[in-house]
Amino acid sequence: MNRQLKTFEQLRSLLAQEVLQQQKFGAVQPRLIALSERDASGCNWSVGGWVAPRGPERQSCPELLQLVRTYQSRFNAVGRSPGNATALLPPAAQRAGKAPLKSGA
């Protein structure tokens, strides 16, 4: 599946806006993390928890998990995550399982 590429900040903003529209969750912000290896679906990021303006970090409930899965199926992350990990995507040839072409060959 081809995913659109978004920065961690763009992903955080998209998820936060969606959650805010659903009012029952309140004003929580996702804590995004870069995965060192892609998950089984090919996604390279996850949500490590939900940060509220006041109070402790919250764990995901089934509704939030489903929302995250929907976004994971549509987007991959590029750049630096807030935790300073870097999500890198290999060149297209490597993603397709092909060796890259060498110039001058």
Coordinates of C-alpha atoms in Angstrom, one line a residue:
M1 CA 0.0 0.0 0.0
N2 CA 1.3 3.4 -0.9
R3 CA 1.2 5.8 2.0
Q4 CA 1.4 9.6 1.8
L5 CA 4.4 11.0 3.6
K6 CA 3.9 13.5 6.5
T7 CA 6.2 15.0 9.0
F8 CA 5.7 14.0 12.7
E9 CA 4.3 17.5 13.3
Q10 CA 1.8 17.1 10.5
L11 CA 0.7 13.7 11.8
R12 CA 0.4 15.0 15.3
S13 CA -1.7 17.9 14.1
L14 CA -4.0 15.7 12.0
L15 CA -4.6 13.3 14.8
A16 CA -5.1 16.0 17.4
Q17 CA -7.7 17.8 15.2
E18 CA -9.6 14.6 14.6
V19 CA -9.6 13.8 18.3
L20 CA -10.7 17.3 19.2
Q21 CA -13.7 17.1 16.8
Q22 CA -14.9 14.0 18.7
Q23 CA -15.2 16.0 22.0
K24 CA -15.6 12.9 24.2
F25 CA -11.8 12.5 24.4
G26 CA -11.1 16.1 25.4
A27 CA -8.0 18.1 24.3
V28 CA -5.4 15.4 24.2
Q29 CA -2.3 15.4 21.9
P30 CA -0.7 12.2 20.6
R31 CA 2.9 11.4 21.6
L32 CA 4.3 10.1 18.3
I33 CA 7.2 7.8 18.2
A34 CA 9.3 6.5 15.3
L35 CA 9.6 2.8 15.0
S36 CA 13.1 1.3 14.6
E37 CA 11.5 -1.2 12.1
R38 CA 8.3 -1.0 10.2
D39 CA 5.4 -2.9 11.7
A40 CA 3.6 -5.8 10.0
S41 CA 1.6 -3.4 7.9
G42 CA 4.6 -1.3 6.8
C43 CA 4.0 1.7 9.0
N44 CA 7.0 3.4 10.5
W45 CA 5.4 5.4 13.4
S46 CA 3.1 4.8 16.3
V47 CA 1.4 6.7 19.2
G48 CA 3.1 6.1 22.5
G49 CA 0.4 7.7 24.6
W50 CA -1.9 10.8 24.8
V51 CA -0.8 13.9 26.6
A52 CA -3.5 16.0 28.2
P53 CA -3.0 19.7 29.0
R54 CA -3.3 18.8 32.7
G55 CA -2.8 15.5 34.4
P56 CA -1.0 12.3 33.5
E57 CA -0.5 10.8 30.1
R58 CA -3.4 8.6 29.0
Q59 CA -3.3 5.3 27.4
S60 CA -5.3 4.6 24.2
C61 CA -8.8 3.4 24.4
P62 CA -10.3 1.2 21.6
E63 CA -11.7 4.2 19.7
L64 CA -8.4 6.0 19.7
L65 CA -6.5 2.8 18.7
Q66 CA -8.9 2.5 15.7
L67 CA -8.3 6.2 14.7
V68 CA -4.5 5.6 14.9
R69 CA -4.7 2.5 12.8
T70 CA -6.7 4.4 10.1
Y71 CA -4.0 7.1 10.0
Q72 CA -1.2 4.5 10.0
S73 CA -2.7 2.8 6.9
R74 CA -2.7 6.2 5.1
F75 CA 0.5 7.9 6.2
N76 CA 4.2 7.2 6.9
A77 CA 6.4 9.7 8.8
V78 CA 9.5 11.4 7.6
G79 CA 12.0 13.6 9.5
R80 CA 12.6 13.8 13.2
S81 CA 10.0 12.7 15.8
P82 CA 9.6 14.9 18.8
G83 CA 11.6 12.3 20.8
N84 CA 14.5 13.0 18.4
A85 CA 14.3 9.7 16.6
T86 CA 14.5 9.8 12.8
A87 CA 12.1 8.0 10.6
L88 CA 13.9 7.2 7.3
L89 CA 12.4 5.7 4.2
P90 CA 14.8 3.7 2.1
P91 CA 15.1 4.7 -1.6
A92 CA 12.1 3.5 -3.8
A93 CA 14.2 0.8 -5.4
Q94 CA 15.0 -0.8 -2.0
R95 CA 11.3 -0.5 -0.9
A96 CA 10.4 -2.5 -4.0
G97 CA 13.1 -5.1 -3.3
K98 CA 15.3 -4.1 -6.2
A99 CA 18.9 -3.2 -6.1
P100 CA 19.5 0.5 -6.9
L101 CA 21.0 1.4 -10.3
K102 CA 24.6 2.4 -10.3
S103 CA 25.5 5.5 -12.3
G104 CA 28.1 5.2 -14.9
A105 CA 27.6 1.4 -15.3

